Coordinates of C-alpha atoms in Angstrom, one line a residue:
Chain A
X25 CA 0.0 0.0 0.0
X26 CA 1.5 3.4 -1.0
X27 CA 0.6 6.6 0.7
X28 CA 1.8 10.1 -0.1
X29 CA 2.0 12.7 2.7
X30 CA 1.4 16.4 2.3
X31 CA 4.4 17.8 4.1
X32 CA 4.6 20.7 6.5
X33 CA 7.5 23.0 7.1
X34 CA 8.1 26.5 8.3
X35 CA 7.3 29.3 5.9
X36 CA 5.8 26.8 3.4
X37 CA 2.7 25.0 2.3
X38 CA 2.9 21.3 1.5
X39 CA 2.0 20.3 -2.1
X40 CA 1.7 16.7 -3.3
X41 CA 1.2 15.7 -6.9
X42 CA -0.2 12.2 -7.4
X43 CA 0.2 10.3 -10.8
X44 CA -2.2 7.7 -12.2
X45 CA 0.2 6.1 -14.7
X46 CA 2.8 3.4 -14.2
X47 CA 6.5 4.3 -13.9
X48 CA 7.4 1.5 -16.3
X49 CA 6.0 -0.5 -19.1
X50 CA 6.8 -4.0 -17.9
X51 CA 5.3 -4.5 -14.5
X52 CA 1.6 -5.2 -14.8
X53 CA -0.5 -2.2 -14.3
X54 CA -4.2 -1.8 -15.2
X55 CA -4.9 1.3 -17.2
X56 CA -8.0 2.4 -15.3
X57 CA -9.3 5.4 -13.5
X58 CA -8.5 5.4 -9.8
X59 CA -10.0 7.1 -6.8
X60 CA -8.1 9.7 -4.9
X61 CA -8.4 9.6 -1.2
X62 CA -7.4 11.8 1.7
X63 CA -6.7 9.8 4.8
X64 CA -5.8 11.1 8.3
X65 CA -5.8 9.7 11.9
X66 CA -8.2 11.5 14.2
X67 CA -9.8 10.5 17.5
X68 CA -8.5 6.9 17.3
X69 CA -9.7 6.0 13.8
X70 CA -8.6 6.5 10.2
X71 CA -10.8 8.8 8.2
X72 CA -10.8 8.2 4.4
X73 CA -12.4 10.9 2.3
X74 CA -13.0 10.5 -1.4
X75 CA -11.7 13.6 -3.1
X76 CA -11.8 12.8 -6.8
X77 CA -11.3 10.3 -9.5
X78 CA -8.1 10.5 -11.7
X79 CA -8.2 9.1 -15.3
X80 CA -5.3 6.9 -16.4
X81 CA -2.5 9.0 -17.7
X82 CA -3.4 12.0 -15.6
X83 CA -2.2 13.6 -12.3
X84 CA -3.6 15.7 -9.5
X85 CA -2.0 18.4 -7.4
X86 CA -3.1 18.7 -3.8
X87 CA -2.1 21.5 -1.4
X88 CA -2.7 21.6 2.3
X89 CA -4.6 24.8 1.9
X90 CA -7.1 23.1 -0.5
X91 CA -8.0 20.6 2.3
X92 CA -8.4 22.8 5.3
X93 CA -12.2 22.4 5.4
X94 CA -11.7 18.6 5.4
X95 CA -9.0 18.4 8.1
X96 CA -9.0 18.9 11.8
X97 CA -6.2 21.0 13.1
X98 CA -2.8 19.5 13.5
X99 CA -3.3 16.3 11.6
X100 CA -1.2 15.1 8.8
X101 CA -3.0 14.4 5.5
X102 CA -2.0 11.3 3.6
X103 CA -3.1 10.9 0.0
X104 CA -3.6 7.6 -1.8
X105 CA -4.9 6.1 -5.0
X106 CA -7.3 3.2 -4.9
X107 CA -9.0 1.1 -7.5
X108 CA -12.0 0.5 -5.2
X109 CA -14.0 2.5 -2.7
X110 CA -12.7 2.7 0.9
X111 CA -14.7 2.7 4.1
X112 CA -15.2 6.2 5.4
X113 CA -13.6 5.3 8.7
X114 CA -11.4 2.3 9.6
X115 CA -9.6 0.9 12.6
X116 CA -6.6 0.1 10.4
X117 CA -4.9 1.9 7.6
X118 CA -6.7 0.7 4.4
X119 CA -4.7 -1.7 2.3
X120 CA -5.6 0.0 -0.9
X121 CA -5.9 -2.1 -4.0
X122 CA -3.6 -0.4 -6.4
X123 CA -1.2 -0.9 -9.3
X124 CA 2.0 -2.0 -7.7
X125 CA 5.5 -1.7 -9.2
X126 CA 8.9 -2.3 -7.8
X127 CA 11.4 -0.8 -10.3
X128 CA 10.6 1.8 -9.3
X129 CA 7.7 2.0 -6.9
X130 CA 4.8 4.3 -7.6
X131 CA 5.9 7.8 -6.5
X132 CA 4.5 11.2 -6.1
X133 CA 6.1 14.6 -6.0
X134 CA 6.3 15.6 -2.4
X135 CA 6.9 19.3 -2.3
X136 CA 7.0 22.5 -0.3
X137 CA 6.0 25.9 -1.7
X138 CA 6.8 29.3 -0.2
X139 CA 6.0 32.7 -1.6
X140 CA 9.2 32.7 -3.6
X141 CA 10.3 29.2 -4.2
X142 CA 9.4 25.5 -4.6
X143 CA 11.3 22.3 -3.8
X144 CA 10.3 18.7 -4.0
X145 CA 11.5 15.1 -4.1
X146 CA 10.0 11.9 -5.6
X147 CA 8.8 9.7 -2.8
X148 CA 6.2 7.4 -1.3
X149 CA 5.4 6.0 2.1
X150 CA 4.4 2.5 3.1
X151 CA 3.4 2.0 6.8
X152 CA 6.1 1.2 9.2
X153 CA 6.0 -1.5 11.8
X154 CA 5.3 -0.1 15.3
X155 CA 8.3 -2.1 16.5
X156 CA 10.8 -0.5 14.0
X157 CA 13.3 2.2 14.8
X158 CA 15.2 5.0 13.2
X159 CA 18.9 5.8 12.7
X160 CA 20.0 8.6 10.3
X161 CA 23.1 10.6 9.8
X162 CA 22.7 14.2 8.9
X163 CA 25.4 15.9 6.8
X164 CA 22.9 18.6 5.6
X165 CA 23.2 21.5 7.9
X166 CA 23.7 24.7 6.1
X167 CA 25.2 27.8 7.6
X168 CA 24.9 31.5 6.9
X169 CA 22.9 34.5 7.7
X170 CA 19.1 33.9 7.8
X171 CA 19.5 30.1 7.0
X172 CA 17.4 27.8 9.1
X173 CA 17.7 24.0 9.2
X174 CA 15.0 21.4 10.2
X175 CA 14.4 17.7 10.1
X176 CA 10.9 16.6 9.2
X177 CA 10.2 13.2 10.7
X178 CA 7.4 11.5 8.8
X179 CA 5.8 8.5 10.2
X180 CA 2.9 6.3 9.1
X181 CA 1.6 3.1 10.8
X182 CA -1.3 0.7 10.4
X183 CA -2.9 1.8 13.7
X184 CA -4.5 5.2 13.9
X185 CA -3.8 5.5 17.6
X186 CA -1.4 8.3 18.5
X187 CA 1.9 6.9 19.7
X188 CA 4.6 9.1 21.3
X189 CA 8.2 8.2 21.2
X190 CA 11.5 10.0 22.0
X191 CA 13.7 11.4 19.3
X192 CA 17.3 11.7 20.3
X193 CA 19.9 13.9 18.5
X194 CA 23.7 13.2 19.1
X195 CA 27.0 14.4 17.9
X196 CA 28.6 11.5 16.0
X197 CA 32.1 12.2 17.3
X198 CA 31.4 12.9 21.0
X199 CA 28.4 10.6 21.1
X200 CA 26.9 13.3 23.4
X201 CA 23.1 13.8 23.6
X202 CA 22.3 17.2 22.2
X203 CA 18.5 17.2 22.2
X204 CA 15.7 14.9 23.2
X205 CA 12.0 15.4 22.4
X206 CA 8.7 13.7 21.7
X207 CA 7.6 12.7 18.2
X208 CA 4.2 11.4 17.2
X209 CA 3.1 8.6 14.9
X210 CA 1.1 9.3 11.7
X211 CA 2.5 12.8 11.6
X212 CA 5.0 15.1 10.1
X213 CA 7.1 16.2 13.1
X214 CA 9.1 19.4 12.5
X215 CA 12.3 19.7 14.6
X216 CA 14.8 22.5 14.4
X217 CA 18.4 21.5 14.1
X218 CA 19.8 25.0 14.9
X219 CA 19.5 25.1 18.6
X220 CA 22.2 22.5 19.6
X221 CA 25.3 24.4 18.7
X222 CA 26.3 22.3 15.7
X223 CA 28.9 23.8 13.5
X224 CA 29.9 22.9 9.9
X225 CA 32.3 20.1 11.0
X226 CA 29.8 18.3 13.1
X227 CA 27.8 15.3 12.0
X228 CA 24.5 14.9 13.8
X229 CA 23.2 11.4 14.4
X230 CA 19.4 11.1 14.9
X231 CA 17.9 8.1 16.7
X232 CA 14.4 7.0 17.6
X233 CA 14.4 3.6 19.3
X234 CA 10.7 3.1 19.2
X235 CA 9.5 4.5 15.9
X236 CA 10.6 4.3 12.3
X237 CA 10.1 7.2 9.9
X238 CA 11.3 8.9 6.7
X239 CA 13.8 11.7 7.8
X240 CA 13.6 14.7 5.5
X241 CA 16.1 17.5 5.8
X242 CA 14.9 21.0 5.1
X243 CA 16.9 24.2 4.9
X244 CA 15.3 27.6 4.2
X245 CA 16.8 31.0 3.5
X246 CA 15.2 34.3 4.5
X247 CA 11.9 32.7 5.6
X248 CA 11.2 31.1 2.3
X249 CA 13.2 33.0 -0.3
X250 CA 15.0 29.7 -1.1
X251 CA 14.3 26.1 -0.1
X252 CA 16.3 22.9 0.0
X253 CA 14.8 19.5 0.6
X254 CA 16.2 15.9 0.6
X255 CA 15.5 12.7 2.5
X256 CA 18.0 10.2 3.7
X257 CA 17.9 6.5 3.0
X258 CA 17.8 3.9 5.7
X259 CA 21.2 2.5 6.9
X260 CA 20.8 -0.6 4.7
X261 CA 21.5 1.6 1.7
X262 CA 25.1 1.9 2.8
X263 CA 25.6 -1.5 1.3
X264 CA 24.1 -3.4 -1.6
X265 CA 23.4 -7.1 -2.3
X266 CA 23.8 -9.7 0.4
X267 CA 22.1 -9.5 3.7
X268 CA 21.5 -5.7 3.8
X269 CA 19.0 -5.8 6.6
X270 CA 21.5 -7.8 8.7
X271 CA 23.9 -4.9 8.1
X272 CA 21.2 -2.4 9.0
X273 CA 20.5 -4.3 12.3
X274 CA 24.2 -4.2 13.1
X275 CA 24.5 -0.5 12.5
X276 CA 21.4 0.2 14.6
X277 CA 22.6 -2.0 17.5
X278 CA 26.0 -0.4 17.4
X279 CA 24.8 3.2 17.4
X280 CA 22.0 2.6 19.9
X281 CA 24.6 1.3 22.3
X282 CA 27.1 4.0 21.6
X283 CA 24.6 6.8 22.1
X284 CA 22.8 6.8 25.4
X285 CA 20.6 9.5 26.8
X286 CA 22.0 10.2 30.2
Chain B
X70 CA -8.7 -18.9 -10.6
X71 CA -6.6 -19.9 -7.5
X72 CA -4.3 -17.3 -6.2
X73 CA -1.3 -19.6 -6.8
X74 CA -2.2 -19.9 -10.5
X75 CA -2.6 -16.1 -10.7
X76 CA 0.8 -15.6 -9.2
X77 CA 2.4 -18.1 -11.5
X78 CA 0.9 -16.4 -14.6
X79 CA 2.1 -13.0 -13.3
X80 CA 5.6 -14.4 -12.8
X81 CA 5.7 -16.0 -16.3
X82 CA 4.5 -12.7 -17.8
X83 CA 7.4 -10.7 -16.4
X84 CA 10.0 -13.4 -16.9
X85 CA 11.3 -11.9 -20.1
X86 CA 12.0 -8.7 -18.1
X87 CA 13.6 -10.3 -15.1
X88 CA 15.5 -13.4 -16.2
X89 CA 19.2 -12.6 -15.8
X90 CA 18.6 -8.8 -15.8
X91 CA 19.3 -7.5 -12.4
X92 CA 19.2 -3.8 -11.5
X93 CA 22.8 -4.1 -10.4
X94 CA 25.3 -6.7 -11.6
X95 CA 26.9 -8.4 -8.7
X96 CA 30.7 -8.0 -8.7
X97 CA 32.7 -11.3 -8.8
X98 CA 35.0 -10.4 -6.0
X99 CA 34.0 -9.9 -2.3
X100 CA 35.0 -6.5 -1.0
X101 CA 34.6 -4.7 -4.3
X102 CA 33.7 -1.1 -3.4
X103 CA 30.7 0.3 -5.4
X104 CA 29.7 3.8 -6.1
X105 CA 27.0 5.7 -7.9
X106 CA 28.1 7.9 -10.8
X107 CA 27.5 11.5 -9.5
X108 CA 27.1 14.4 -11.9
X109 CA 29.7 17.2 -11.9
X110 CA 29.5 20.3 -13.9
X111 CA 31.9 23.2 -14.3
X112 CA 30.6 26.6 -15.4
X113 CA 29.8 30.0 -14.1
X114 CA 26.4 28.9 -12.8
X115 CA 27.2 26.0 -10.5
X116 CA 29.4 25.1 -7.6
X117 CA 29.3 21.4 -6.7
X118 CA 29.9 19.7 -3.3
X119 CA 29.9 16.1 -2.0
X120 CA 29.3 15.0 1.6
X121 CA 32.0 12.4 2.5
X122 CA 31.0 10.0 5.2
X123 CA 33.5 7.8 6.9
X124 CA 31.6 4.5 6.5
X125 CA 34.2 2.6 8.5
X126 CA 33.6 4.9 11.4
X127 CA 29.9 4.4 11.1
X128 CA 30.5 0.6 11.5
X129 CA 32.7 1.1 14.5
X130 CA 36.1 0.7 12.8
X131 CA 38.5 3.3 14.1
X132 CA 41.5 2.8 11.8
X133 CA 42.4 5.5 9.3
X134 CA 40.8 5.0 6.0
X135 CA 40.6 6.6 2.6
X136 CA 38.3 7.0 -0.4
X137 CA 39.4 7.2 -4.0
X138 CA 37.5 9.8 -6.1
X139 CA 37.6 9.1 -9.9
X140 CA 36.4 11.6 -12.5
X141 CA 35.0 10.6 -15.9
X142 CA 34.3 13.0 -18.7
X143 CA 31.0 13.0 -20.7
X144 CA 32.3 10.1 -22.8
X145 CA 33.0 8.0 -19.8
X146 CA 36.8 8.3 -19.9
X147 CA 38.8 8.6 -16.7
X148 CA 40.7 11.8 -16.5
X149 CA 41.6 12.3 -12.8
X150 CA 41.9 10.1 -9.7
X151 CA 42.8 11.1 -6.1
X152 CA 42.9 9.5 -2.7
X153 CA 41.4 11.4 0.2
X154 CA 41.8 10.6 3.9
X155 CA 38.5 10.4 5.8
X156 CA 38.0 12.1 9.2
X157 CA 36.4 10.0 11.9
X158 CA 33.1 11.3 13.3
X159 CA 33.2 14.6 11.5
X160 CA 31.2 15.9 8.6
X161 CA 33.5 16.3 5.6
X162 CA 32.3 18.3 2.8
X163 CA 34.3 18.0 -0.4
X164 CA 34.3 21.0 -2.8
X165 CA 34.2 19.2 -6.2
X166 CA 34.4 22.5 -8.1
X167 CA 37.7 23.5 -6.3
X168 CA 39.1 20.0 -6.8
X169 CA 38.4 20.3 -10.6
X170 CA 39.6 23.9 -10.8
X171 CA 42.8 23.4 -8.8
X172 CA 43.4 19.7 -8.3
X173 CA 43.2 18.4 -11.8
X174 CA 45.5 20.7 -13.5
X175 CA 45.6 20.3 -17.2
X176 CA 44.0 16.9 -17.1
X177 CA 40.5 18.2 -16.8
X178 CA 38.4 17.1 -19.7
X179 CA 35.2 18.9 -20.7
X180 CA 32.5 20.8 -18.8
X181 CA 30.6 18.0 -17.3
X182 CA 30.7 14.3 -16.6
X183 CA 30.5 12.1 -13.5
X184 CA 32.6 11.0 -10.6
X185 CA 32.6 8.0 -8.3
X186 CA 33.7 7.6 -4.7
X187 CA 35.2 4.3 -3.7
X188 CA 35.6 3.4 0.0
X189 CA 39.0 1.6 0.0
X190 CA 38.2 -0.7 3.0
X191 CA 35.2 -2.8 3.7
X192 CA 34.1 -3.4 7.3
X193 CA 34.3 -7.1 8.3
X194 CA 30.6 -7.2 9.1
X195 CA 29.8 -6.2 5.5
X196 CA 31.8 -9.0 4.1
X197 CA 30.3 -11.5 6.6
X198 CA 26.9 -10.5 5.3
X199 CA 28.0 -11.0 1.7
X200 CA 27.2 -7.4 1.0
X201 CA 29.2 -4.7 -0.7
X202 CA 30.0 -1.2 0.6
X203 CA 28.3 1.4 -1.6
X204 CA 28.6 5.1 -1.9
X205 CA 25.2 6.4 -2.8
X206 CA 25.4 9.6 -0.7
X207 CA 24.8 13.2 -1.1
X208 CA 25.9 15.6 -3.8
X209 CA 24.8 19.3 -3.6
X210 CA 24.7 22.1 -6.1
X211 CA 25.0 25.8 -5.4
X212 CA 23.3 27.8 -8.2
X213 CA 24.3 31.3 -9.1
X214 CA 26.1 31.9 -5.7
X215 CA 22.9 31.2 -3.7
X216 CA 23.6 31.0 0.1
X217 CA 22.0 27.6 0.2
X218 CA 22.7 24.4 -1.8
X219 CA 20.4 21.8 -3.2
X220 CA 20.9 18.2 -2.4
X221 CA 20.2 15.0 -4.3
X222 CA 21.2 11.5 -3.3
X223 CA 22.8 8.8 -5.4
X224 CA 20.5 6.5 -7.2
X225 CA 22.4 3.9 -9.1
X226 CA 24.8 1.3 -7.8
X227 CA 26.6 2.1 -11.0
X228 CA 30.2 1.2 -10.9
X229 CA 32.7 -1.0 -9.1
X230 CA 36.5 -0.6 -8.5
X231 CA 38.6 -3.7 -9.4
X232 CA 42.3 -4.3 -9.9
X233 CA 42.0 -3.7 -13.6
X234 CA 40.0 -0.5 -13.4
X235 CA 36.4 0.5 -13.1
X236 CA 33.6 -1.8 -14.1
X237 CA 30.0 -0.6 -14.9
X238 CA 27.5 -2.5 -12.9
X239 CA 24.2 -1.2 -14.3
X240 CA 21.8 -3.8 -15.5
X241 CA 21.1 -4.1 -19.3
X242 CA 17.8 -5.2 -20.6
X243 CA 17.0 -7.7 -23.4
X244 CA 13.9 -5.8 -24.3
X245 CA 13.2 -2.0 -24.6
X246 CA 12.0 -0.6 -21.3
X247 CA 10.1 2.6 -20.7
X248 CA 10.8 4.6 -17.6
X249 CA 7.9 7.1 -17.1
X250 CA 8.9 9.9 -14.8
X251 CA 6.1 10.4 -12.4
X252 CA 6.5 14.2 -12.5
X253 CA 4.6 17.1 -14.0
X254 CA 6.8 19.4 -16.0
X255 CA 5.4 23.0 -15.9
X256 CA 5.4 25.5 -18.7
X257 CA 6.5 28.1 -16.2
X258 CA 9.9 26.5 -15.5
X259 CA 13.0 25.5 -17.5
X260 CA 14.5 22.1 -17.1
X261 CA 17.7 20.3 -17.8
X262 CA 18.0 16.5 -17.7
X263 CA 21.0 14.3 -16.9
X264 CA 21.1 10.7 -18.0
X265 CA 24.0 8.5 -17.2
X266 CA 24.8 5.1 -18.7
X267 CA 25.8 2.7 -16.0
X268 CA 26.0 -0.3 -18.4
X269 CA 28.9 -2.0 -20.1
X270 CA 27.9 -1.1 -23.6
X271 CA 26.8 2.0 -25.5
X272 CA 23.1 2.6 -25.0
X273 CA 20.6 4.3 -27.3
X274 CA 18.0 6.1 -25.2
X275 CA 15.0 8.0 -26.4
X276 CA 13.4 10.8 -24.5
X277 CA 9.7 11.1 -25.3
X278 CA 7.5 14.1 -24.3
X279 CA 3.8 13.6 -23.7
X280 CA 1.1 16.2 -23.1
X281 CA -0.6 16.0 -19.7
X282 CA -3.6 17.8 -21.2
X283 CA -4.6 15.2 -23.9
X284 CA -2.0 12.5 -23.7
X285 CA -0.6 13.1 -27.2
X286 CA 3.1 12.6 -28.0
X287 CA 4.7 16.0 -28.4
X288 CA 8.3 15.2 -29.2
X289 CA 10.8 12.3 -29.3
X290 CA 14.6 12.5 -29.5
X291 CA 17.1 9.7 -29.5
X292 CA 20.6 9.8 -28.0
X293 CA 23.6 7.5 -27.7
X294 CA 25.5 7.4 -24.5
X295 CA 28.9 5.7 -23.9
X296 CA 29.4 3.4 -20.9
X297 CA 29.9 5.6 -17.9
X298 CA 29.0 8.5 -20.1
X299 CA 26.7 11.4 -19.5
X300 CA 24.0 13.2 -21.5
X301 CA 23.2 16.7 -20.2
X302 CA 20.8 18.9 -22.1
X303 CA 18.0 21.5 -21.9
X304 CA 14.5 20.1 -22.2
X305 CA 12.5 21.9 -24.7
X306 CA 9.9 24.2 -23.2
X307 CA 6.2 23.8 -24.1
X308 CA 3.1 25.8 -23.5
X309 CA 1.3 23.0 -21.6
X310 CA 2.2 20.7 -18.7
X311 CA 3.9 17.6 -19.9
X312 CA 5.6 14.4 -18.7
X313 CA 8.6 12.5 -20.1
X314 CA 9.5 8.9 -20.7
X315 CA 12.9 7.4 -21.3
X316 CA 13.1 4.3 -23.5
X317 CA 16.0 2.0 -24.0
X318 CA 17.6 -1.3 -23.1
X319 CA 18.5 -0.3 -19.5
X320 CA 16.8 -1.9 -16.5
X321 CA 16.1 1.5 -15.0
X322 CA 17.0 4.7 -16.8
X323 CA 16.3 7.1 -14.0
X324 CA 17.5 10.7 -14.7
X325 CA 18.4 13.7 -12.6
X326 CA 16.3 16.7 -13.3
X327 CA 17.3 20.3 -12.7
X328 CA 14.4 22.7 -12.5
X329 CA 14.8 26.5 -12.9
X330 CA 12.6 29.4 -12.3
X331 CA 14.2 32.9 -12.3
X332 CA 17.1 32.6 -9.9
X333 CA 15.8 29.5 -8.1
X334 CA 16.9 26.0 -8.8
X335 CA 15.7 22.6 -7.6
X336 CA 17.3 19.2 -8.3
X337 CA 15.9 15.7 -7.8
X338 CA 15.8 12.2 -9.2
X339 CA 13.0 11.8 -11.6

């Protein structure tokens, strides 16, 4: 099941473009219209609102501001395509019946738009296990007058219940805890990276022992004059072939032991 | 029809596309370092950086270690190689533009091409897991002296370093594959596309433009790219939103897109 979040970030509106055509010609995909759904977690259930129907070969742009009448405050909207109708509410995230490809997977443009600029990356989100964890290294901090740096921690799980876990930020060399704060499931959590005294030679390490997510790094100049956005891959991407997830487990165990919140 | 029969039929249908056609060819030798082919450009508009990470340090190995950076011109020919010592636990940002301007000397070849970063040691745990250390990290571009740079991560496991040189590892396809970028190109922006050939042989790739208004084909152009070579060109502007497809005998021909609007630039993998 593929979901596409509408991101949030300071000085920006999130904008997500969803595409109803296959990214390749060789993995089986039905050329049919699909339903466009808005899904969000609220009061312990998933709410699935039918927005539109997209013809095959077409796309649809959705902005957070287009959806404010449908959304309670402070929820993260997730967009999806489905070949069939979904229940209006559900106790689990709907397993949408969709065209599925692997090389690559169906992606959307996940963007942020300010008054002056726009940035995006191609991405998708499949729900994480509630027992998974996060380890990411962050060589993205940018320095200069009026430059701000954030990490957007994006989580999606099957259960709509709000979970709270601790996010920990360390210096990779000193292994010293710089910041610890709560993050929430099924949400885009926005965290500043500028209030820990990092300088250009420092490498932040970001850990969450109880929740996995997609970490997206966001830098902004002059409150939106210029924007920079990129996500990191999981630690398994430091290697290819072989037992990549065994390598990932090793890295997580190593760093979770090395970095301890005292 | 039983689910098993359905799955069998599906598997048989895609067999011509999957049999002996991996996304990345596995190197023969354990411990072969692998890298993406990252795009460099040298002109008045861009400054290019790369974030070096000491992967040994991330695996808990404290011994000194180095990477080798290798530059290829747009035809895929090597013109510069250099070893760089990695710092442990620090962020290490390499200024690619300075390296090309001052480090290459007269050996610099052309205005654009690719480079690869090979980690010269492989942590024991990686070998034990029968995996290969891979550099797919983060390149960034500063456009027109902007105070901030734009990042894009590596996408292909494109090339390996062996004793005899550098071997392309990109998977070739028996049949023509179409890669449809799931991206809406806007008439308000200008775009440039980068395509890299990670395969062993010359590849012919066509770029097809399709209207997102009525689905008609607007344009098609065909290009040949040498192994390890680079195609970098302006996309034609149109008065309507459009999408592009890339067709060729490559398992996945995923491009890099630069998007420009006035003084702003964005870069991403299509």
